[in-house]
Tab-separated table of C-alpha atoms and ligand atoms in Angstrom:
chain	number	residue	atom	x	y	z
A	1	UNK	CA	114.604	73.428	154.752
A	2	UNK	CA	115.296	75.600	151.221
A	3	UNK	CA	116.938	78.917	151.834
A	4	UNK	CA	115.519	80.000	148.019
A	5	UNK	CA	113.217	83.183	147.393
A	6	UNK	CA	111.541	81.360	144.806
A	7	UNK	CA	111.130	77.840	143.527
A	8	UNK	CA	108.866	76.532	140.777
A	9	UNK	CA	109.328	72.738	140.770
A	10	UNK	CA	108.008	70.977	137.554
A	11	UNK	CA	105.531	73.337	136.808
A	12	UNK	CA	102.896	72.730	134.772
A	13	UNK	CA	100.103	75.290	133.017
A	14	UNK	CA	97.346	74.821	130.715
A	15	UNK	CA	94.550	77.398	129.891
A	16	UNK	CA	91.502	76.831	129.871
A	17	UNK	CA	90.927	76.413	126.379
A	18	UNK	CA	93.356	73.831	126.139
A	19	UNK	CA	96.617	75.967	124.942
A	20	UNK	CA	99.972	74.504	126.922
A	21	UNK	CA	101.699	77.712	128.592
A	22	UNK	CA	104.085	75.925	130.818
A	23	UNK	CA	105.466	72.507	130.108
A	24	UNK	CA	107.667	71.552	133.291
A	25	UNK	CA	109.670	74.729	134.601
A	26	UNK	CA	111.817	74.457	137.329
A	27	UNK	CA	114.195	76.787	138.947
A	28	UNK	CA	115.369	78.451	142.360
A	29	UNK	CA	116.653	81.700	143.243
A	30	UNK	CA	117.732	83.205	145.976
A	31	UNK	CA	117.938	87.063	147.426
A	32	UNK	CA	119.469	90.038	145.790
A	33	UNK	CA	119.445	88.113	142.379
A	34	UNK	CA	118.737	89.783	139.210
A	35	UNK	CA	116.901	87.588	136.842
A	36	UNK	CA	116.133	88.215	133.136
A	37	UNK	CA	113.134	85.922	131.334
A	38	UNK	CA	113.619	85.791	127.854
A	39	UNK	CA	112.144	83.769	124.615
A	40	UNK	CA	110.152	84.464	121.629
A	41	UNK	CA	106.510	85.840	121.239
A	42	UNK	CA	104.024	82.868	123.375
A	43	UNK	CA	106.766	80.891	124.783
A	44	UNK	CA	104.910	81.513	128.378
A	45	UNK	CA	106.913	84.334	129.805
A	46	UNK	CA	104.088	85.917	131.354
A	47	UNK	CA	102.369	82.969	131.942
A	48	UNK	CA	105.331	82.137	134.396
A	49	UNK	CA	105.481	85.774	135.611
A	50	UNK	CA	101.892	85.495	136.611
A	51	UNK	CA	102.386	82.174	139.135
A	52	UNK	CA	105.027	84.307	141.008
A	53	UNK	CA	102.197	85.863	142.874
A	54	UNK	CA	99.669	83.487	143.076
A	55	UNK	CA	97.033	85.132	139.663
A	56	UNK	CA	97.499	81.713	137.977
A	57	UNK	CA	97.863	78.797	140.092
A	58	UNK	CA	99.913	75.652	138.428
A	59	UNK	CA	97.725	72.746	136.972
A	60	UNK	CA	100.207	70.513	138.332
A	61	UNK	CA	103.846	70.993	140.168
A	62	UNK	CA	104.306	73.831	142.727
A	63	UNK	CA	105.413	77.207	143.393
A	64	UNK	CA	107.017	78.684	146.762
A	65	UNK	CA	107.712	82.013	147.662
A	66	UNK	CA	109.793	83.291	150.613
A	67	UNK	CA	109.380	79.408	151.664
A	68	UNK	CA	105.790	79.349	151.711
A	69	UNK	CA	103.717	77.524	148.972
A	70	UNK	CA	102.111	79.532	147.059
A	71	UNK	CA	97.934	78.958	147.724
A	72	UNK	CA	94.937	80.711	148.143
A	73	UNK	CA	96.029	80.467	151.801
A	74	UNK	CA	99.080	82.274	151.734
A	75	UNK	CA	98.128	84.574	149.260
A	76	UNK	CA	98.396	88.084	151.323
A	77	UNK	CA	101.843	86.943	152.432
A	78	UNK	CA	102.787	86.058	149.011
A	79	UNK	CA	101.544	89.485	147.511
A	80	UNK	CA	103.050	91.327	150.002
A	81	UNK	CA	106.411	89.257	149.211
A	82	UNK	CA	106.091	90.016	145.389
A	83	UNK	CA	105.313	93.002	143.591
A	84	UNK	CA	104.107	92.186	140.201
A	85	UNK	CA	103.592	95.032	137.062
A	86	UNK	CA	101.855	93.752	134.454
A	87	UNK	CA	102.302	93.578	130.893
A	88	UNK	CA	99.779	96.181	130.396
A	89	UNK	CA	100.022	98.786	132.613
A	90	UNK	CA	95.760	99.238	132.167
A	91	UNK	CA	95.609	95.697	134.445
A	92	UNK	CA	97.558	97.476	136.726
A	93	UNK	CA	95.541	101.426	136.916
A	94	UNK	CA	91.961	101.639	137.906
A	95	UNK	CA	91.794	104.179	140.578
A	96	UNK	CA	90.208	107.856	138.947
A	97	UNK	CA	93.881	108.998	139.773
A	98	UNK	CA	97.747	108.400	140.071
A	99	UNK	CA	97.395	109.120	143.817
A	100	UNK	CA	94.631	106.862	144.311
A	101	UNK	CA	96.486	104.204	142.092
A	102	UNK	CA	99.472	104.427	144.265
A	103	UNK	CA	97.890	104.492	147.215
A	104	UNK	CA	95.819	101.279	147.021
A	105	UNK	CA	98.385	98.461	147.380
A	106	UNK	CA	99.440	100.436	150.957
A	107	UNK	CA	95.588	101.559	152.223
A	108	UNK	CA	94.884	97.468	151.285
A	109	UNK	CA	97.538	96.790	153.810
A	110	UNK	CA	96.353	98.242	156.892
A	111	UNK	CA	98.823	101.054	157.075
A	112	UNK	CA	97.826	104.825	158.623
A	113	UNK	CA	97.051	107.859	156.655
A	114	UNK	CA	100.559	109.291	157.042
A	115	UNK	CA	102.616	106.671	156.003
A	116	UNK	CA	100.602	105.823	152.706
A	117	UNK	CA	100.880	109.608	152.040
A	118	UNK	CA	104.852	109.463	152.350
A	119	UNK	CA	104.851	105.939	150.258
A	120	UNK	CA	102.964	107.290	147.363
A	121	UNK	CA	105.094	110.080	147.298
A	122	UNK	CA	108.253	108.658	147.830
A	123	UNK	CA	107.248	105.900	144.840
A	124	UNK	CA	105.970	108.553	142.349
A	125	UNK	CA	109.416	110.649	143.268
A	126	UNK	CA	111.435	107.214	142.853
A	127	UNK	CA	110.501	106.555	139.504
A	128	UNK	CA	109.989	110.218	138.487
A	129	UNK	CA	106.176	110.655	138.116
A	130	UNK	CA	105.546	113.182	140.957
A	131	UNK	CA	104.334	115.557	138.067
A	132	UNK	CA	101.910	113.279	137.722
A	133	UNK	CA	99.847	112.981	141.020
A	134	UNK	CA	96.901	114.237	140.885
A	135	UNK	CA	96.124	113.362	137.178
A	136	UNK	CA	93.226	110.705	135.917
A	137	UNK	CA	95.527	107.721	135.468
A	138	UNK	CA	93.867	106.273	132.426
A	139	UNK	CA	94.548	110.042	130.452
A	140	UNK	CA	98.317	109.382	130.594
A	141	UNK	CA	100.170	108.445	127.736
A	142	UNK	CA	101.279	104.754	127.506
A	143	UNK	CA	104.730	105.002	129.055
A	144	UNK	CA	103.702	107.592	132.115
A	145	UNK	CA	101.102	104.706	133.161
A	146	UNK	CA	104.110	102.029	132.736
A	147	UNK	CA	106.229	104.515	135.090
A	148	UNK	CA	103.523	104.901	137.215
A	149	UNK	CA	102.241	100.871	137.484
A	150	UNK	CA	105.824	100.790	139.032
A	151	UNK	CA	105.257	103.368	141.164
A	152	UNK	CA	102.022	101.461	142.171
A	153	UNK	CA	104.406	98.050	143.312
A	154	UNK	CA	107.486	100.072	144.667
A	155	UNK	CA	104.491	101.575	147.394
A	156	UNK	CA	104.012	98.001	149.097
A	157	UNK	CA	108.017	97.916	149.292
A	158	UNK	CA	108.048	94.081	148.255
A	159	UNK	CA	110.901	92.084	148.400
A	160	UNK	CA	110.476	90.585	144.865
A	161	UNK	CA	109.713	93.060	142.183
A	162	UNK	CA	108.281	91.045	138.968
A	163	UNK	CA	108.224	93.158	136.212
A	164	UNK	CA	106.460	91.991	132.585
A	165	UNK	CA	107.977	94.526	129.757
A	166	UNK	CA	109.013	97.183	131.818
A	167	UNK	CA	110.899	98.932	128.909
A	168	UNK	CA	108.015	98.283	126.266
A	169	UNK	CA	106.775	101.697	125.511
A	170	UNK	CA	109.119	103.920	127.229
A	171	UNK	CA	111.020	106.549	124.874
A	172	UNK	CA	115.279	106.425	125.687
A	173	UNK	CA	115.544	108.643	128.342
A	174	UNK	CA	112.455	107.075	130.514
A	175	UNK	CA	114.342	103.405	129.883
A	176	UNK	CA	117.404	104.734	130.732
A	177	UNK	CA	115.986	106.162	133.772
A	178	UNK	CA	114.528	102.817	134.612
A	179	UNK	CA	117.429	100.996	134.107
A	180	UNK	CA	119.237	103.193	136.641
A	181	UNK	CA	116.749	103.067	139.030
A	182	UNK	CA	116.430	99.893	138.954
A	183	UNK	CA	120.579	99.049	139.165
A	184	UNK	CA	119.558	100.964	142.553
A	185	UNK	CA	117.219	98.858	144.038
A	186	UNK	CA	118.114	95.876	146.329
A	187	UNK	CA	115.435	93.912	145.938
A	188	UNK	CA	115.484	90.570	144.120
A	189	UNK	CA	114.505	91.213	140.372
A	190	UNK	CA	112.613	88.781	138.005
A	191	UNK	CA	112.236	90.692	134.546
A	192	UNK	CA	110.813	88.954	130.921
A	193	UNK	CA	111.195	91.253	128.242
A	194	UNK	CA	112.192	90.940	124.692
A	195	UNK	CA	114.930	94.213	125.062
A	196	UNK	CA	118.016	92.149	125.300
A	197	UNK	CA	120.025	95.083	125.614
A	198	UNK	CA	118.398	95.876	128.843
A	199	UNK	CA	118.499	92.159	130.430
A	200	UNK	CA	122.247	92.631	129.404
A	201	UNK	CA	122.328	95.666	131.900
A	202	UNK	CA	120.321	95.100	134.366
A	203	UNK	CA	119.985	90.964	134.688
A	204	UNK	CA	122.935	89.066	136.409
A	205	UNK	CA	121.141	85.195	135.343
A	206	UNK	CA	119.204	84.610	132.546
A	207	UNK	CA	116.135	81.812	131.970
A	208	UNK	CA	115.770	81.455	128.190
A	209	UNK	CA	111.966	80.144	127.788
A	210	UNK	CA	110.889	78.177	124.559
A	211	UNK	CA	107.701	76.568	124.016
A	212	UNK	CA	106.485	76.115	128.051
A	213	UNK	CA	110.221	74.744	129.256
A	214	UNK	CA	113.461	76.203	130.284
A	215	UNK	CA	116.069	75.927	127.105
A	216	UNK	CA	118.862	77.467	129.499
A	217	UNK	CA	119.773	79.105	133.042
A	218	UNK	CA	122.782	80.513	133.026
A	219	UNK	CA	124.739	83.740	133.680
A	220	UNK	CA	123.516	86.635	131.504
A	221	UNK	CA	126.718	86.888	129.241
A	222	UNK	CA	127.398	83.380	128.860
A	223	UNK	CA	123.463	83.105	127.371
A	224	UNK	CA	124.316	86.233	125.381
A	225	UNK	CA	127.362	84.839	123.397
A	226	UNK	CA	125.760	81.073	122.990
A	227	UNK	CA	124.699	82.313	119.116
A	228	UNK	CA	123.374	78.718	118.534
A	229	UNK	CA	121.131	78.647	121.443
A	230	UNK	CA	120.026	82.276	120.837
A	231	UNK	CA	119.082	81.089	117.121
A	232	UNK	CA	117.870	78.107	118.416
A	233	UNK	CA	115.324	80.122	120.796
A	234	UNK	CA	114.105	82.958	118.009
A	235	UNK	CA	116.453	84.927	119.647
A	236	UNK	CA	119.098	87.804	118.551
A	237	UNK	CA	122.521	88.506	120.565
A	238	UNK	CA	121.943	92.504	122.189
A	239	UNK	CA	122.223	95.000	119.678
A	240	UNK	CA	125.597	96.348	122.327
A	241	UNK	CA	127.144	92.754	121.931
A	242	UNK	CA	126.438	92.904	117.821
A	243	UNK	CA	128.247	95.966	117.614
A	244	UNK	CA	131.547	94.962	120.226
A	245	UNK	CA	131.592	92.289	117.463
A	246	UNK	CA	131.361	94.055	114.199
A	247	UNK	CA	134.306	94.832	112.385
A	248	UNK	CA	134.684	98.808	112.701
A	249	UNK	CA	133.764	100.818	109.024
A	250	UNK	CA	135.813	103.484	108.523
B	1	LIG	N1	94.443	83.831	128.644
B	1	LIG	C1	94.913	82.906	127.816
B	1	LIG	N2	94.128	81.911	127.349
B	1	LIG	C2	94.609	80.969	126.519
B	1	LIG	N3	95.885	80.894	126.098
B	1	LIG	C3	96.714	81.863	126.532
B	1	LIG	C4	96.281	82.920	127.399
B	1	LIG	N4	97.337	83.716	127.654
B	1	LIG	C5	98.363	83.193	126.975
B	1	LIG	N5	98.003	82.082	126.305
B	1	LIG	C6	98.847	81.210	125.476
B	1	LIG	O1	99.874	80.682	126.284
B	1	LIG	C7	101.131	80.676	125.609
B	1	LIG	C8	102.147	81.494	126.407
B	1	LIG	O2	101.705	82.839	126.429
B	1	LIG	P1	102.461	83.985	127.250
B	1	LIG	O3	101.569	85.179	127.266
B	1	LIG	O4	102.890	83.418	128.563
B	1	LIG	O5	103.745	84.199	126.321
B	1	LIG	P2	104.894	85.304	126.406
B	1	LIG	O6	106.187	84.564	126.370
B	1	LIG	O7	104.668	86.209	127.553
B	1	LIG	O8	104.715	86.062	125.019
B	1	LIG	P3	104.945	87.629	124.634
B	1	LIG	O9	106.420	87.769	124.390
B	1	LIG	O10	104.172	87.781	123.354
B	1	LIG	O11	104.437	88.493	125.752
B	1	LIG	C9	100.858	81.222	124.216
B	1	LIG	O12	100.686	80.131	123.349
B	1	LIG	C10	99.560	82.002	124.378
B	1	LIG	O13	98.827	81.987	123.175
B	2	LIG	MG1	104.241	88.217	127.732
C-alpha cells in the first residue's frame, strides 16, 4: 500500500473542445512537502491544480489523494483533504460577505455555530483580513479577495493547501506577508505560479510543466540553476538568483 499524499499516475486531460491540457503526468508526494508548479502561459498548470480535488476528473489515468482515488465517491473526503484557491479569487467568493465567504466551507461541514465563528476568525486573523469581515466580498479590491479566498480554504483546516497564483495581484508587502505565513504552515503545499522568486522561497521540489507533461521534478535550486532547461521551458532563472550572478557595478 502507497504511503504518498498525492499521486497522479499517467494522467491524461482533454477539454471538451478538443484542446490537450494534460498529456501523461505522473508524480507522488508525500506529507509536509512544499511543491512549486511552474511552466509557461497554457502548459496545464491549472488544469493539473484542478484534478487535485476532484473539479476535473482525468480522461484517462488516475488521481489519489490521502490514498483514496479520487471519484465522485470520495469526493467530500477528498475536499476536505485538499483546500484548493483558485486562480481567480471571483470562483472562489460568492457569499454577500467575507464572513459568509469564510464561513461556508466549515457550516458545509457539519460543524456548530461556535466553532465556525472561531474558524472564520482565526482564518481572516491568519492571513490578515480581519478588517475585512463584515464587508460585501465582491467590493474588495483584487488582492483583499485573493487574501481572503485563502482565508476561505485555511477555515476547513485541510491537509493539502493547493494554491493557483497566490502572489498574482498582491502589492510587496501583502506577498511578503504570504510568503511568511505560508513558511508557517505545516501543511503539505502544491503552488503553480509564474513568480519564480517566490517558488524559490517558499517551494522545497519543483514540477516544471511544458505542453501537458512533466519536463522535470527536481529540488527547487537544482531546477533554478538548469539555464538550459529553464530556456528550454519559456522560463527565466528568479530575478534573486540573476542578481547572486551578476557581476556587481560599481
Ligand atoms: N475550459 C477550457 N476549455 C478548453 N481549453 C482549456 C480550458 N482551460 C484551459 N484550456 C486549455 O488547456 C491548456 C492548459 O491550460 P491551463 O489553464 O491549465 O494552463 P496554465 O499553465 O495554468 O496557464 P497560465 O499560466 O496562463 O495560467 C491551454 O492550452 C488552455 O488553452
Ligand atoms: Mg493557470
Amino acid at each position: 500500500m502507497s504511503h504518498h499524499l498525492v499521486e497522479m499516475q499517467d494522467v491524461h486531460y482533454t477539454y471538451p473542445d478538443g484542446a490537450k491540457a494534460l498529456r501523461g503526468v505522473s508524480f507522488r508526494l508525500t506529507h509536509g512537502e512544499t511543491v512549486g508548479i511552474i511552466g509557461g502561459n497554457g502548459a496545464g498548470k491549472s488544469t493539473l491544480l484542478l484534478h487535485l480535488n476532484g473539479c476535473l476528473m482525468p480522461t484517462s489515468g488516475a488521481v489519489r489523494v490521502d490514498n483514496f482515488p479520487v471519484s465522485t465517491a470520495t469526493l467530500t473526503h477528498v475536499r476536505k483533504t485538499v483546500g484548493m484557491v483558485f486562480q481567480n479569487p471571483d470562483d472562489q467568493l460568492f457569499m454577500p460577505t467575507v464572513e459568509e465567504d469564510v464561513a461556508f466551507g466549515p457550516r458545509n461541514m457539519g460543524l456548530p455555530s461556535d466553532e465556525v465563528n472561531a474558524r472564520v476568525d482565526a482564518a481572516l486573523e491568519t492571513v490578515g483580513a480581519l478588517a475585512f469581515k463584515h464587508r460585501a466580498s465582491h467590493r474588495l479590491s483584487g488582492g483583499e479577495k485573493r487574501t481572503v479566498a485563502i482565508a476561505t480554504v485555511l477555515s476547513m483546516s485541510p491537509d493539502i493547501l493547493v494554491l493557483d497564483e497566490p502572489t498574482a495581484g498582491l502589492d510587496p508587502r501583502a506577498r511578503r506577508h504570504l510568503i511568511e505565513l505560508l513558511k508557517t504552515l505545516e501543511h503539505t503545499l502544491i503552488i503553480a505560479t509564474h513568480d519564480l522568486d517566490f517558488v524559490l522561497d517558499v517551494c522545497d521540489r519543483t514540477l516544471v510543466i511544458h505542453e501537458g507533461c512533466i519536463a522535470a521534478d527536481d529540488a527547487t535550486e537544482a531546477i533554478f540553476k538548469n539555464v538550459e532547461l529553464l530556456d528550454q521551458n519559456n522560463l527565466e532563472p528568479p530575478l534573486s538568483m540573476q542578481r547572486k550572478n551578476s557581476p556587481t557595478i560599481f
